[in-house]
Amino acid sequence: MKKGIVVLSLFDGMSCGRIAFDRAGIKVKKYYASEIDKYAQIVSEKNYPDIIRLGDITKWREWKIEKPDIIIGGSPCQGFSFAGKGLNFNDPRSALFFTFVDILKHYKPKYFLLENVRMKKEYQKVISDCLGVEPIQINSALVSAQNRWRLYWTNIKGVTQPADRGIFLKDIIEDANTEKLKAYCIDANYAKGASHTQYSEKSRRQLVKNTRRFNEKSLSLTTNGNKTGSGVSVIPHFQQWRKLTPVECERLQTVPDNYTNHVSNSQRYKMLGNGWTVDVIAHIFRGLK
């Protein structure tokens, strides 16, 4: 692949996959992206105007594209997440996984990567049976200041756990002293959380306990980010707790500072919560060399 890799990115979001290829030092010849969220597309366009945009994944049979060397994606997870309603494949968003499989079977790329949340073993088995590989589970805490467990199904050889870089909240925040705490996992609803909210002493003690329990890292940016104590990434701030800033959330996801600053803060939080931890993906992609 010295001339460059041809990538088809499904559910591309703000193109974290493209950042990861760059960070892994892998030349991209063409990067096709399927995404329908207009705000994510704005951010992707501002950072990577050369990406070839395909739009709605359900219209994939109409695409006229070069055969990809690799297909990547993180199919919608609302039906799989333990934090969701447990609709599994009956949720039309999670059922898009089968569209991913159809596209994979059609193009037959040399490599593939699928990311998703931790889920019930019965759902995980369906995905593994369809893709023919078992997932590797990686916690973003190894490469960032965020506890974010995700499953990665790939046929890229030799994928191991990333080395622990020892990154903590104190390394990524802009103004507060957090010692060795790590952040909660941010999610697509993070913007709904309270900013500079004064919690009761009991609530503060519980948040500190929860944070320290997860290896002194932030809990993941998750879809329950608006629920105090179960997903709000907050840090101590002059006897109060405040939300992380968009730049701090970018750092949790190992996205370049201000990569998402082309849209409103609420949209930045949403796409960062939906996005990938770039350095985990780059670690996996290095197996392509």
CSV table of C-alpha atoms in Angstrom, one decimal, residues 14-24 47-48 138-148 152 162-163 165-168 171-172 182-183 186 217 221 244-260 271-273 275-284 286:
chain,number,residue,atom,x,y,z
A,14,MET,CA,-16.5,13.8,12.0
A,15,SER,CA,-13.9,11.5,10.3
A,16,CYS,CA,-12.0,10.3,13.3
A,17,GLY,CA,-10.8,7.4,11.0
A,18,ARG,CA,-9.0,9.8,8.8
A,19,ILE,CA,-7.3,11.4,11.7
A,20,ALA,CA,-6.2,8.0,12.9
A,21,PHE,CA,-4.7,7.0,9.5
A,22,ASP,CA,-2.7,10.3,9.5
A,23,ARG,CA,-1.5,9.7,13.1
A,24,ALA,CA,-0.6,6.1,12.3
A,47,ASN,CA,-10.6,19.6,8.3
A,48,TYR,CA,-10.5,17.2,5.3
A,138,ILE,CA,-9.8,-1.9,24.7
A,139,ASN,CA,-10.2,0.8,27.3
A,140,SER,CA,-9.3,4.3,26.0
A,141,ALA,CA,-7.9,5.0,29.5
A,142,LEU,CA,-4.6,3.4,28.2
A,143,VAL,CA,-4.1,6.3,25.8
A,144,SER,CA,-6.2,9.1,27.2
A,145,ALA,CA,-7.7,10.5,30.4
A,146,GLN,CA,-11.0,8.8,29.9
A,147,ASN,CA,-12.4,5.4,30.9
A,148,ARG,CA,-14.1,4.3,27.7
A,152,TYR,CA,-13.2,-3.7,18.1
A,162,PRO,CA,-1.9,-0.2,23.7
A,163,ALA,CA,0.8,0.6,26.2
A,165,ARG,CA,0.6,6.2,28.6
A,166,GLY,CA,-0.3,7.3,32.2
A,167,ILE,CA,-2.5,10.2,31.1
A,168,PHE,CA,-4.8,11.8,33.7
A,171,ASP,CA,-2.8,16.5,31.8
A,172,ILE,CA,-5.7,17.6,29.6
A,182,LYS,CA,-9.7,10.5,35.1
A,183,ALA,CA,-12.9,11.7,33.4
A,186,ILE,CA,-18.6,11.6,27.5
A,217,LYS,CA,-9.7,8.3,35.1
A,221,LEU,CA,-18.2,10.2,27.2
A,244,LEU,CA,-15.4,19.7,30.7
A,245,THR,CA,-14.9,22.2,27.9
A,246,PRO,CA,-15.2,21.2,24.3
A,247,VAL,CA,-11.4,21.3,23.9
A,248,GLU,CA,-11.0,19.1,27.0
A,249,CYS,CA,-13.4,16.6,25.5
A,250,GLU,CA,-11.4,16.7,22.3
A,251,ARG,CA,-8.4,15.8,24.3
A,252,LEU,CA,-10.3,12.9,26.0
A,253,GLN,CA,-10.9,11.5,22.6
A,254,THR,CA,-7.3,12.4,21.5
A,255,VAL,CA,-8.7,14.6,18.7
A,256,PRO,CA,-6.6,17.7,17.8
A,257,ASP,CA,-7.5,20.8,19.8
A,258,ASN,CA,-10.3,22.8,18.2
A,259,TYR,CA,-10.9,20.2,15.5
A,260,THR,CA,-14.6,20.6,16.1
A,271,MET,CA,-20.1,14.4,17.9
A,272,LEU,CA,-17.3,13.9,20.3
A,273,GLY,CA,-19.5,11.6,22.4
A,275,GLY,CA,-16.8,9.6,18.0
A,276,TRP,CA,-13.8,7.4,18.4
A,277,THR,CA,-10.8,7.7,20.6
A,278,VAL,CA,-8.4,8.4,17.8
A,279,ASP,CA,-5.3,7.0,19.4
A,280,VAL,CA,-6.9,3.6,19.9
A,281,ILE,CA,-7.8,3.5,16.2
A,282,ALA,CA,-4.4,4.6,15.2
A,283,HIS,CA,-2.9,1.9,17.3
A,284,ILE,CA,-5.0,-0.7,15.5
A,286,ARG,CA,-0.4,0.5,12.7
